[in-house]
Coordinates of C-alpha atoms in Angstrom, one line a residue:
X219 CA -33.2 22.1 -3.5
X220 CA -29.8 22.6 -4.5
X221 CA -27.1 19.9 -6.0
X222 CA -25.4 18.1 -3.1
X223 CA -21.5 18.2 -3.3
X224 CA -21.4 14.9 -3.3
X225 CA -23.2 14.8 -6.3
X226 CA -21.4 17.3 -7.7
X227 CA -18.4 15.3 -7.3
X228 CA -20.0 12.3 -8.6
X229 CA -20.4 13.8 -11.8
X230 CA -18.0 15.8 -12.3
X231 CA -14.7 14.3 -11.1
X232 CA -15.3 10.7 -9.8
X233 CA -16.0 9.1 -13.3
X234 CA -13.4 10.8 -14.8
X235 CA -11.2 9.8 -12.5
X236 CA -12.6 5.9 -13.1
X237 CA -11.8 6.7 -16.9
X238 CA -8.2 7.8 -16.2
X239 CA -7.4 4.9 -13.4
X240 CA -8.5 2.4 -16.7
X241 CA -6.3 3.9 -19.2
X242 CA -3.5 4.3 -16.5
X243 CA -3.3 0.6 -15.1
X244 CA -3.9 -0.1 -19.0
X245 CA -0.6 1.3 -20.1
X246 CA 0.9 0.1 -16.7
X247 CA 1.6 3.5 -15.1
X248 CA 0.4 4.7 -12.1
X249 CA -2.5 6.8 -12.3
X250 CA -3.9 10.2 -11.4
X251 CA -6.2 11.8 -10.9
X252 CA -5.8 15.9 -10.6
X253 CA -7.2 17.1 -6.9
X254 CA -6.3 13.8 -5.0
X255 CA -4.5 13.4 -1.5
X256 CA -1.5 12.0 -1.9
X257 CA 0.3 10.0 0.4
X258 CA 4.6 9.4 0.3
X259 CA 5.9 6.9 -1.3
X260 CA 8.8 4.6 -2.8
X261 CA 9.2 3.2 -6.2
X262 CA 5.5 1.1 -5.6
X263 CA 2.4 3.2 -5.1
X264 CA 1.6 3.5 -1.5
X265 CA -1.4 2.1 0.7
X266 CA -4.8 3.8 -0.4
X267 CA -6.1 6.5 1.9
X268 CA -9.1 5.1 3.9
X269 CA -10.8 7.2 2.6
X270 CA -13.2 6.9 -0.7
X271 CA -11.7 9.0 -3.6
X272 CA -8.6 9.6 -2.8
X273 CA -5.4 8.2 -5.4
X274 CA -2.3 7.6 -4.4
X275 CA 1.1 9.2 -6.5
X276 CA 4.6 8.1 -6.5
X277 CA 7.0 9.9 -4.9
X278 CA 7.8 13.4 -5.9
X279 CA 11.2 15.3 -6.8
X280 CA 13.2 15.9 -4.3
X281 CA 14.6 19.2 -3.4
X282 CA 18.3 19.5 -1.6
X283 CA 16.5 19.6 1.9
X284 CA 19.2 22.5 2.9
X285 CA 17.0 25.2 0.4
X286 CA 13.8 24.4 2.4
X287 CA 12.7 25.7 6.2
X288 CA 9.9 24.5 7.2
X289 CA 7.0 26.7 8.3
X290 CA 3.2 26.7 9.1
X291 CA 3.7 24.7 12.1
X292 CA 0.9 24.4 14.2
X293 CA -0.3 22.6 17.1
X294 CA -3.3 20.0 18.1
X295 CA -4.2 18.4 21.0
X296 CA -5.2 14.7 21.2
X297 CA -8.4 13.5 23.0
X298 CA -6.6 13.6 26.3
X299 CA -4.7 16.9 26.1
X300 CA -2.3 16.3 29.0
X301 CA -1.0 13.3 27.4
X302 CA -1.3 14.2 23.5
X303 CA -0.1 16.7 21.5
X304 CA 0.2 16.9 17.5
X305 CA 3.1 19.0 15.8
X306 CA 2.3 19.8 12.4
X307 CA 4.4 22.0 9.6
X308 CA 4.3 22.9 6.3
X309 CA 7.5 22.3 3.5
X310 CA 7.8 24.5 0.3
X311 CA 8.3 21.1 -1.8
X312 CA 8.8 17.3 -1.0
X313 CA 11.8 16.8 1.5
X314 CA 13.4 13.5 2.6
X315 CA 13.2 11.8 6.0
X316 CA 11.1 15.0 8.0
X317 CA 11.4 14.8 11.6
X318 CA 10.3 16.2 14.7
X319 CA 12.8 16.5 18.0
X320 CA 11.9 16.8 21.5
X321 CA 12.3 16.9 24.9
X322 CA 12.1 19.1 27.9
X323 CA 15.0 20.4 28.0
X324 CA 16.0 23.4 25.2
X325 CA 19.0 22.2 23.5
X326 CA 18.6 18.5 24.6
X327 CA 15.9 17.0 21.9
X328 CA 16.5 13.4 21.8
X329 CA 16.2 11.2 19.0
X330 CA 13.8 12.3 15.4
X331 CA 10.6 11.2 15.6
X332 CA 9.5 10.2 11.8
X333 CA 6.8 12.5 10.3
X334 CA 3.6 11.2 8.3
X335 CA 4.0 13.4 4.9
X336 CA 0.4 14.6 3.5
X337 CA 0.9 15.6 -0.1
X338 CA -1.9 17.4 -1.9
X339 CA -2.4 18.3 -5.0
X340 CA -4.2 21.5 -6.8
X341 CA -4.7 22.0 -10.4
X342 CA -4.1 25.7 -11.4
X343 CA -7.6 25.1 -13.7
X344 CA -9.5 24.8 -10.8
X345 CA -7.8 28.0 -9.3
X346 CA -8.9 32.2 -9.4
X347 CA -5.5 33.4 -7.5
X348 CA -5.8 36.5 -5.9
X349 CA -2.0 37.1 -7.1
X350 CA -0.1 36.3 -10.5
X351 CA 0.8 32.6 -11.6
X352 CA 4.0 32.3 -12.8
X353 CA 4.0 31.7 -16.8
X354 CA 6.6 29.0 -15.5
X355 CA 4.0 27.1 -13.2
X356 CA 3.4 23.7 -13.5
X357 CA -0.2 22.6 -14.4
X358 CA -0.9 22.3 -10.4
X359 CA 0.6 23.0 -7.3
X360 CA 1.4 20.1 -4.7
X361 CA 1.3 21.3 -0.9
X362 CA 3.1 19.4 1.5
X363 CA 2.4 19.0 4.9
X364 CA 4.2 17.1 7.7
X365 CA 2.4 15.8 10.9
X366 CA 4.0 13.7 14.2
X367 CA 0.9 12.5 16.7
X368 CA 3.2 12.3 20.2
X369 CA 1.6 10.1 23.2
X370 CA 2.4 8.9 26.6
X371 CA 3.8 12.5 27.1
X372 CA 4.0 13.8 31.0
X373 CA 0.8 16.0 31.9
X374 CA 1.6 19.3 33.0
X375 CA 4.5 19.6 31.2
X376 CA 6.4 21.8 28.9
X377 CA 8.5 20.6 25.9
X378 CA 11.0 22.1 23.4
X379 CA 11.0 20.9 19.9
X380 CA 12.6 21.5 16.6
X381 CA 11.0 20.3 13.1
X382 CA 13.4 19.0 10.0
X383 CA 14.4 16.7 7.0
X384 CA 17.4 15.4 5.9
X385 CA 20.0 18.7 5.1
X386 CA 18.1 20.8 7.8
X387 CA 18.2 20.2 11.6
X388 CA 17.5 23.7 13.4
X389 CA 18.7 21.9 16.6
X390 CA 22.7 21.7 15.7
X391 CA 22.7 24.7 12.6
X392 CA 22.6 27.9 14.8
X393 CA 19.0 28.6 14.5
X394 CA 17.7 29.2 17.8
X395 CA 15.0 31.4 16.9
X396 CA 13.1 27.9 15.2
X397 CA 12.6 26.2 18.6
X398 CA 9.6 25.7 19.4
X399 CA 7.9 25.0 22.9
X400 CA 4.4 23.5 24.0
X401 CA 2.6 22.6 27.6
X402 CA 0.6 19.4 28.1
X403 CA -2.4 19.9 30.6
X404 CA -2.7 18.9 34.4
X405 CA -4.1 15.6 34.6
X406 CA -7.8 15.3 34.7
X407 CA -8.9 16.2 38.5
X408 CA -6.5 19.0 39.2
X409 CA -8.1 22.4 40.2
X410 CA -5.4 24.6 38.7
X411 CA -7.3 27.6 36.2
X412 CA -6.6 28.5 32.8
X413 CA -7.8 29.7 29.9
X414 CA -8.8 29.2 26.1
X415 CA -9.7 31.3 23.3
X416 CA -11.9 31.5 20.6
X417 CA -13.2 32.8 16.9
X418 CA -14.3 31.7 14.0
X419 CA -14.1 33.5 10.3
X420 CA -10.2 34.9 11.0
X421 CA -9.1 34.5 6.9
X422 CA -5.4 36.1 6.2
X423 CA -4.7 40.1 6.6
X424 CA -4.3 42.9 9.1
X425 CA -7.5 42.2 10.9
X426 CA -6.5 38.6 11.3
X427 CA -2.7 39.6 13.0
X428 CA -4.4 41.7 15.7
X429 CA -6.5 39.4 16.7
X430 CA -4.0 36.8 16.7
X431 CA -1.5 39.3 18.1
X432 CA -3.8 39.6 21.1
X433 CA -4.0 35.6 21.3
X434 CA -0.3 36.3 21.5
X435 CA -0.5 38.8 24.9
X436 CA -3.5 36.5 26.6
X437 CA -1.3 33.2 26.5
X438 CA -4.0 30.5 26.4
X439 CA -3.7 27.0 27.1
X440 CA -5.4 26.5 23.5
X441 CA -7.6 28.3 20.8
X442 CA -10.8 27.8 19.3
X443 CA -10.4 28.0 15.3
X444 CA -14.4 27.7 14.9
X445 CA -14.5 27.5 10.6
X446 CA -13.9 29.7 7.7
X447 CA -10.4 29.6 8.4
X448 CA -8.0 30.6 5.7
X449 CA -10.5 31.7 2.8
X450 CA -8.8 29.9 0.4
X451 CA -12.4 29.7 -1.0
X452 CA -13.8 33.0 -2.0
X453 CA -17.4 32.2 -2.3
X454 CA -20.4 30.3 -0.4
X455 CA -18.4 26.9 -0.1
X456 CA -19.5 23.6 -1.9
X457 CA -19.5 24.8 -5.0
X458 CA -16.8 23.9 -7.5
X459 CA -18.4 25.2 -10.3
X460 CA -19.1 29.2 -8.8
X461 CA -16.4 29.4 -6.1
X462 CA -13.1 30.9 -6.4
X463 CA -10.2 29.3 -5.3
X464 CA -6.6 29.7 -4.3
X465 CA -5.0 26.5 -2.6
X466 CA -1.6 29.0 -1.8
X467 CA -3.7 30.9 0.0
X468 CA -3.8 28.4 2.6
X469 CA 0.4 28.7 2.4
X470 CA -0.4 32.4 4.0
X471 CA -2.7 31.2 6.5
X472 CA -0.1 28.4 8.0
X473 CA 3.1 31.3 7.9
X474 CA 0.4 34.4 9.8
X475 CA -0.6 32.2 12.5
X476 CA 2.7 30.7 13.6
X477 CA 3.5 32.9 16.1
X478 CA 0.7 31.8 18.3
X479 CA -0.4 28.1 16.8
X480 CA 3.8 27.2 17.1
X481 CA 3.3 26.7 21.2
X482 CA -0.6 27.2 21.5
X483 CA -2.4 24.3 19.7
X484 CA -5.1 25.2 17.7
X485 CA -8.8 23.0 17.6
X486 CA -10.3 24.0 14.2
X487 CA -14.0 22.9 13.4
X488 CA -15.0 23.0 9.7
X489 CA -16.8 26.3 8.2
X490 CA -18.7 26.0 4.2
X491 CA -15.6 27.8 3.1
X492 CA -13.6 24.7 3.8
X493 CA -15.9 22.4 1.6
X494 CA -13.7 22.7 -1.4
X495 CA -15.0 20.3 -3.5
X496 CA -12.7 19.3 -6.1
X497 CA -10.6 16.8 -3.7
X498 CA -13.3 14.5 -2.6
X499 CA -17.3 13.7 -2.2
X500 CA -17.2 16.1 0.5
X501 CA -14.7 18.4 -0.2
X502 CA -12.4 17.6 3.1
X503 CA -9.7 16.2 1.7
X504 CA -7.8 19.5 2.4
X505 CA -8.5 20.1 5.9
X506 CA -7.3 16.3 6.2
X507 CA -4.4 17.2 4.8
X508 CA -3.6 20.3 6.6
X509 CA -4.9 19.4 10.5
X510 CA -4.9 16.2 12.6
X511 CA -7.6 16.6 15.1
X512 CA -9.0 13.6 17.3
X513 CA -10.3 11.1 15.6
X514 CA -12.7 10.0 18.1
X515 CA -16.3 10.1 16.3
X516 CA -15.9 7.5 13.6
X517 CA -14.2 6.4 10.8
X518 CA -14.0 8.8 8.3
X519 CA -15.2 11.7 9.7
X520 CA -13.5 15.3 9.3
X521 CA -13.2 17.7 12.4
X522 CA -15.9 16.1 14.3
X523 CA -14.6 14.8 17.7
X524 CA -14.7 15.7 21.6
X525 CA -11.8 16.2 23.8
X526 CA -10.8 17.3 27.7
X527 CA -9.0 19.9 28.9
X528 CA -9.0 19.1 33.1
X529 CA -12.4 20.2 33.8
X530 CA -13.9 20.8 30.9
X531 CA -15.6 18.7 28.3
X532 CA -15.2 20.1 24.7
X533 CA -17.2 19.1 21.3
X534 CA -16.4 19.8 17.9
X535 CA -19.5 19.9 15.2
X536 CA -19.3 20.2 11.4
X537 CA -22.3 22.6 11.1
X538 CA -22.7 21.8 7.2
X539 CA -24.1 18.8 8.2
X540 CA -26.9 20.2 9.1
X541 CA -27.2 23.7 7.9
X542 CA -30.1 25.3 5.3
X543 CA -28.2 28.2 4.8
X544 CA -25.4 26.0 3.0
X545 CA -26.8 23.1 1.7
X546 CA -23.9 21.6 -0.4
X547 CA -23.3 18.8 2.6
X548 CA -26.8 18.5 4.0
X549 CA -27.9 15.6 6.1
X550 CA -24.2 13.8 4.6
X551 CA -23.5 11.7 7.5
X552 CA -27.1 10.6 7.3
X553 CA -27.9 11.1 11.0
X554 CA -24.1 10.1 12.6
X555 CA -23.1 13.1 13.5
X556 CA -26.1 13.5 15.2
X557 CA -26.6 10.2 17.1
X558 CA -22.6 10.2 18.5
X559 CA -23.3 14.1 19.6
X560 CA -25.9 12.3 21.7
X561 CA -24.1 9.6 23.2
X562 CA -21.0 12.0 23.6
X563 CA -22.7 14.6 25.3
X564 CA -24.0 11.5 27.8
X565 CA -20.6 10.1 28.5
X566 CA -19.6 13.8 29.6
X567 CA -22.6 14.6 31.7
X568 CA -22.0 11.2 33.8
X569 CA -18.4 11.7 34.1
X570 CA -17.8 13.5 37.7
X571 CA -14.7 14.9 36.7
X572 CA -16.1 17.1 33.5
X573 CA -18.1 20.2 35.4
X574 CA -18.4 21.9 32.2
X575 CA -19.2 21.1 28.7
X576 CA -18.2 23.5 25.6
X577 CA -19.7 22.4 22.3
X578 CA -18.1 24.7 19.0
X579 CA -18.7 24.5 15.5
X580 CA -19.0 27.1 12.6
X581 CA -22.8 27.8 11.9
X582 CA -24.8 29.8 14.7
X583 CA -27.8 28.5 16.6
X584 CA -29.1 31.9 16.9
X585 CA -28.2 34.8 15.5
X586 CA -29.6 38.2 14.6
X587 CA -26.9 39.1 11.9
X588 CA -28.3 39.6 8.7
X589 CA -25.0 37.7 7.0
X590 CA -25.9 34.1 7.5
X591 CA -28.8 34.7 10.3
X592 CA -29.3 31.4 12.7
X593 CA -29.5 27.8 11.6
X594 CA -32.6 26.0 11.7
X595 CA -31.5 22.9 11.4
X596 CA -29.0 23.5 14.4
X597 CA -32.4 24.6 16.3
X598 CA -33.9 21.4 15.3
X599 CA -31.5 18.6 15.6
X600 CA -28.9 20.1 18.3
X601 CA -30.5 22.5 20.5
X602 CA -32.9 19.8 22.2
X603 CA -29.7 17.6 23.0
X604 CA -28.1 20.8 24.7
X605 CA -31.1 21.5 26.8
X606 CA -30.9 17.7 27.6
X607 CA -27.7 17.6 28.8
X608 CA -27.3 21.0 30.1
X609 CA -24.3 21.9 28.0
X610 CA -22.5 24.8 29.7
X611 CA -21.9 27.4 26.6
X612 CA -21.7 27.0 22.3
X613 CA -20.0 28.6 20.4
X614 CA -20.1 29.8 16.8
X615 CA -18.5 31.7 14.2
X616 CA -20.3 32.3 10.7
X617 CA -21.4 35.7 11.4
X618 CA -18.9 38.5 11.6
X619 CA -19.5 40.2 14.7
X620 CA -20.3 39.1 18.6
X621 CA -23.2 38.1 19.6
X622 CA -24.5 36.4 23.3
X623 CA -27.4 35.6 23.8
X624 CA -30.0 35.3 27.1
X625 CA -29.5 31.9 28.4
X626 CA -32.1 29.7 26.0
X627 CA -34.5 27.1 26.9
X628 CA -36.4 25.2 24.6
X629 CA -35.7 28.4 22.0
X630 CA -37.1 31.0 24.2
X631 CA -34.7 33.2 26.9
X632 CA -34.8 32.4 30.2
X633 CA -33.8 35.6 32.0
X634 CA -32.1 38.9 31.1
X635 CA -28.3 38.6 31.8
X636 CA -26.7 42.0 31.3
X637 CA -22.7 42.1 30.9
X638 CA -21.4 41.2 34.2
X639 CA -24.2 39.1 35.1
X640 CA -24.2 35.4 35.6
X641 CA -26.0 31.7 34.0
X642 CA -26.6 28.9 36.5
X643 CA -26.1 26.7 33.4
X644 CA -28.1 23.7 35.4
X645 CA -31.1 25.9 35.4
X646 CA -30.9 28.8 33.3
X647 CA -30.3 27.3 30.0
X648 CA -27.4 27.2 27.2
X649 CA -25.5 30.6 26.1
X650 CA -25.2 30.6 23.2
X651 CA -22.4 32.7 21.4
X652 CA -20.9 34.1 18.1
X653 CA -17.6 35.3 18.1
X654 CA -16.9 35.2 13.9
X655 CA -14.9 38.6 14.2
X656 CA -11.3 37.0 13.7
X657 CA -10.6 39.1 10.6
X658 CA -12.5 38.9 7.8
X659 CA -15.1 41.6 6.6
X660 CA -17.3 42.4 9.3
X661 CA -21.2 41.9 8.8
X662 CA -24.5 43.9 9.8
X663 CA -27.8 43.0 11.8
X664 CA -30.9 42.6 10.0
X665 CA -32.2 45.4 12.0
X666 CA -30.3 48.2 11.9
X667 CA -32.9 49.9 14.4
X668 CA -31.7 47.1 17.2
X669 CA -28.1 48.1 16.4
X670 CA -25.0 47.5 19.3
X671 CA -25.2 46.9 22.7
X672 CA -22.4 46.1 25.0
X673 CA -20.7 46.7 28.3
X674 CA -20.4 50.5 28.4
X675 CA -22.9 51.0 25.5
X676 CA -26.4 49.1 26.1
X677 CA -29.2 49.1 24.3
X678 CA -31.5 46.9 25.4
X679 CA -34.1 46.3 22.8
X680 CA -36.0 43.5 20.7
X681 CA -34.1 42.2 17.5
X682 CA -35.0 39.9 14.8
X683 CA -33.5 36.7 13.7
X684 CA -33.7 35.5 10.6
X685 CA -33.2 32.0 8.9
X686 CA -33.6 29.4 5.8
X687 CA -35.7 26.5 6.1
X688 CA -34.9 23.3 4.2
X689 CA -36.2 24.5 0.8
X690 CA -34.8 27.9 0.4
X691 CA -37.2 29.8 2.7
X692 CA -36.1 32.6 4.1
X693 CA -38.4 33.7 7.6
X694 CA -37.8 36.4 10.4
X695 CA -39.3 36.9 13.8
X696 CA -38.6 39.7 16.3
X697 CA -36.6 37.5 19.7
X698 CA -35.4 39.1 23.1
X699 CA -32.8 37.2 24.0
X700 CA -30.2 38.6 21.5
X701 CA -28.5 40.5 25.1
X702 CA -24.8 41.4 23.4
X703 CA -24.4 42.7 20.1
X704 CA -20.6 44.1 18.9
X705 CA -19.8 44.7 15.4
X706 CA -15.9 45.0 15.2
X707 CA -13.0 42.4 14.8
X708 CA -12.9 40.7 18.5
X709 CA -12.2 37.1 20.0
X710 CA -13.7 35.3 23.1
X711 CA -11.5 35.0 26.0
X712 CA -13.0 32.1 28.7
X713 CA -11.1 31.7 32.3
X714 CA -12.2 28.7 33.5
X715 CA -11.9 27.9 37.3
X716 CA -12.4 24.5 38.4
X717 CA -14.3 23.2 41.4
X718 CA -12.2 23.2 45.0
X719 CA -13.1 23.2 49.0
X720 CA -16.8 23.1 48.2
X721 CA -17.0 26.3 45.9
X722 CA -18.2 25.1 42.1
X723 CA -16.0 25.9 39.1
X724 CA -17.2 28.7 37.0
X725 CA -16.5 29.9 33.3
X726 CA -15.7 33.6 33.0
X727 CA -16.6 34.9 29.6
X728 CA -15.3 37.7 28.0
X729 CA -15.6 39.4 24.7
X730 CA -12.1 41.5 24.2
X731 CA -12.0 43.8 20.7
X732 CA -8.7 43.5 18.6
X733 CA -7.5 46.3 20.7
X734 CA -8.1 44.2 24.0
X735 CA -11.4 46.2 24.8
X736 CA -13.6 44.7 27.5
X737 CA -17.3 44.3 25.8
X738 CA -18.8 41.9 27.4
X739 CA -18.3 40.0 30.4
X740 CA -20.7 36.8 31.3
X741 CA -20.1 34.2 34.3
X742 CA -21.4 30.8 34.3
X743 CA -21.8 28.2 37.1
X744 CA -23.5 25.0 37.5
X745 CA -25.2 25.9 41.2

């Protein structure tokens, strides 16, 4: 069995960061320790994160704020989306008083709203760039990130907003082209439609724009970010002592996506490329930094939570938890994840106003790819709680292609749904989906004979699915219920229409290339 991160950490960073907290508070400095999420200050050290590991610096230099635009913003919504929205930006260095303005009106944006400053800092030691380091650098790079949680907005809404600091206010400096806009949703029980998308595995390039290009021309209420966002970290995730890293990487990631995640808000799950484990026992300090995502599951955890959008129920997983292929988290929240995806999944089945349920996280269920293949321990600890309460679809990036399967009961498929078909959900079973064609390099089946089949090209045929079991294991067995299979850089597209006059709501499902090619196309109901 390989080392846990956690233990990794233990050894490796968390008693020498004991040993440099003595000598500091000995010499009656403030200490630090490299890697650590830093929080703003004034001339005392700030409150500790609540989080274990993490230090807490002084306040940084401060640039004249006029030099700096912000950039990287990105959007969130809160647990209840038509009420709660999160605006979140990036600064090249540490600004003074940032700021978010807003109203809903463009020009008329009210009074600034303060914004929490997330400071984190990378040593260069820990770093393989994938450009060239200044000879001039400093010993570590310090990323700053700028976050405002709004609430009690007005559901169905759309607002305008500018971000700033002090020496830079888009709003009154002539820069139009720097406001940004965002919609709440309908209140809960309204039967208007929309849409969301979704992929996992995007990273930074050409791929990556078209795909978020065609996010761009399908306007979505929200996307899907399911893991291995930025790939910051170049290797299998977890560990500090193999994998490359590049912290500026994530810099890239923040400026390609802001055409779409400036007015679509983005809900990102965790992927093993985003355990990078030199800021904390788990390696999440960064993603804390970088997103705010509901913080509904308990205290502490990273990118698990469940939110609404009108109609629909939605779940977010962090597959490390319990994933074999990846074991550098393992069984970390000792069971918790697992127990609150059980009494979540219960709240949303009894609520009469939630007709679907969407659960998404990074590692697949099933799979044929021969990248990552499917997760047992998903199978063994998630899959029964679907069946149980009849989620409507999951999906799942990991793999770098498109995948759906049959509907699945109890791990076998329940009936042959071709593209254009349709899942009764209530009795059918879960689809299950991967959609990991964002933008990174895209992967192969484990048998090549099986090979595509989608809308215009099937090939209906058995394929094998291959996985790891808990000590390194690797088995295979031929399944039919792989139905879709698509290599090539692609991104789900759902249209959901809610429940009116006595019809029932459905989810259509589609599978659109990069170029906005139809694949597949899947509806599910509930009756």
């Amino acid at each position: 069995m390989e080392l846990r991160l956690a233990e990794w950490y233990d050894h490796n960073v968390r008693k020498h960061t004991r040993r440099s907290v003595f000598r500091g508070a000995a010499a009656g400095g403030a200490a630090l320790a490299a890697g650590r999420l830093l929080l703003p200050g004034t001339a005392e050290a700030a409150a500790p994160v609540p989080r274990p590991g993490p230090a807490v610096l002084l306040r940084a230099e401060t640039v004249p704020g006029s030099a700096l635009r912000p950039f990287g913003r990105h959007l969130a919504y809160g647990a209840d989306a038509s009420r709660q929205v999160v605006v979140s930006w990036q600064t090249p260095a540490q600004v003074s008083a940032p700021y978010l303005r807003i109203g809903t009106a463009e020009g008329d944006y009210g009074a600034t709203v303060p914004a929490e400053v997330r400071a984190l800092k990378s040593d260069l030691s820990w770093q393989t760039a994938t450009h060239t380091f200044s000879p001039h650098s400093p010993s570590a790079i310090t990323q700053y990130y700028q976050h405002v949680k709004l609430d009690n907005l007005v559901p169905n809404t759309t607002y305008h907003y500018v971000v700033g600091h002090q020496g830079y206010d888009p709003a009154t400096s002539g820069r139009p082209g720097e406001v940004g806009t965002f919609r709440t949703a309908p209140a809960a029980g309204r039967t208007e439609g929309f849409s969301f998308t979704a992929f996992g595995d995007q990273g930074v390039g050409y791929n990556a724009l078209a795909t978020n290009s065609l996010i761009a021309d399908l306007g979505p209420s929200f996307h899907l970010a399911m893991g291995d966002l930025s790939y910051a970290l170049n290797g299998e995730g977890g560990h500090p002592d193999e994998d490359k890293y590049d912290a500026r990487k994530w810099d890239s990631f923040f400026a390609q996506n802001e055409l779409v995640a400036a007015g679509i808000p983005w809900m990102v799950a965790i992927g093993n490329h985003e355990m990078e484990g030199w800021y904390d026992d788990h390696g999440y300090g960064g993603m804390r930094a970088r997103f705010t995502m509901p913080d509904n599951a308990w205290a502490g955890s990273t990118c698990i939570y469940s939110w609404r959008y009108q109609n629909v129920g939605l779940i977010s997983l962090d597959g490390n938890d319990i994933c074999y292929n990846s074991q550098s988290n393992l069984d970390y929240t000792e069971g918790k994840q697992t127990a609150w995806l059980k009494s979540r999944l219960a709240k949303f089945r009894d609520d009469p106003t939630i007709e679907f349920i969407v659960v998404y996280c990074h590692q697949c269920t099933y799979s044929t790819s021969d990248a990552n293949g499917a997760e047992l321990g998903a199978q063994q600890k998630w899959a029964p709680l679907f069946d149980q309460y009849q989620v409507d679809l999951v999906l799942n990036g990991h793999n770098h292609l498109y995948e759906r399967t049959d509907p699945i009961k109890a791990g076998k498929g329940t009936k042959k749904v071709a593209p254009g078909g349709t899942v009764n959900s209530k009795t059918d079973g879960v689809t299950y989906i991967t959609a990991g064609g964002g933008g990174e390099s895209i992967n192969d089946w484990i048998d090549e004979s099986a090979g595509d089949s989608y809308l215009g090209h099937v090939h209906d045929t058995t394929a094998t699915m291959r996985w790891d079991d808990e000590d390194g294991g690797g088995h295979a067995k031929k399944v039919t219920w792989s139905r879709v299979r698509f290599r090539g850089y692609s991104l789900v597209h759902v249209g959901v229409t809610p429940a009116a006059g006595g019809t029932p709501g459905r989810l259509r499902v589609r599978a659109l290339t990069e170029d906005n090619v139809l694949v597949d196309d899947l509806t599910i109901r509930r009756g």
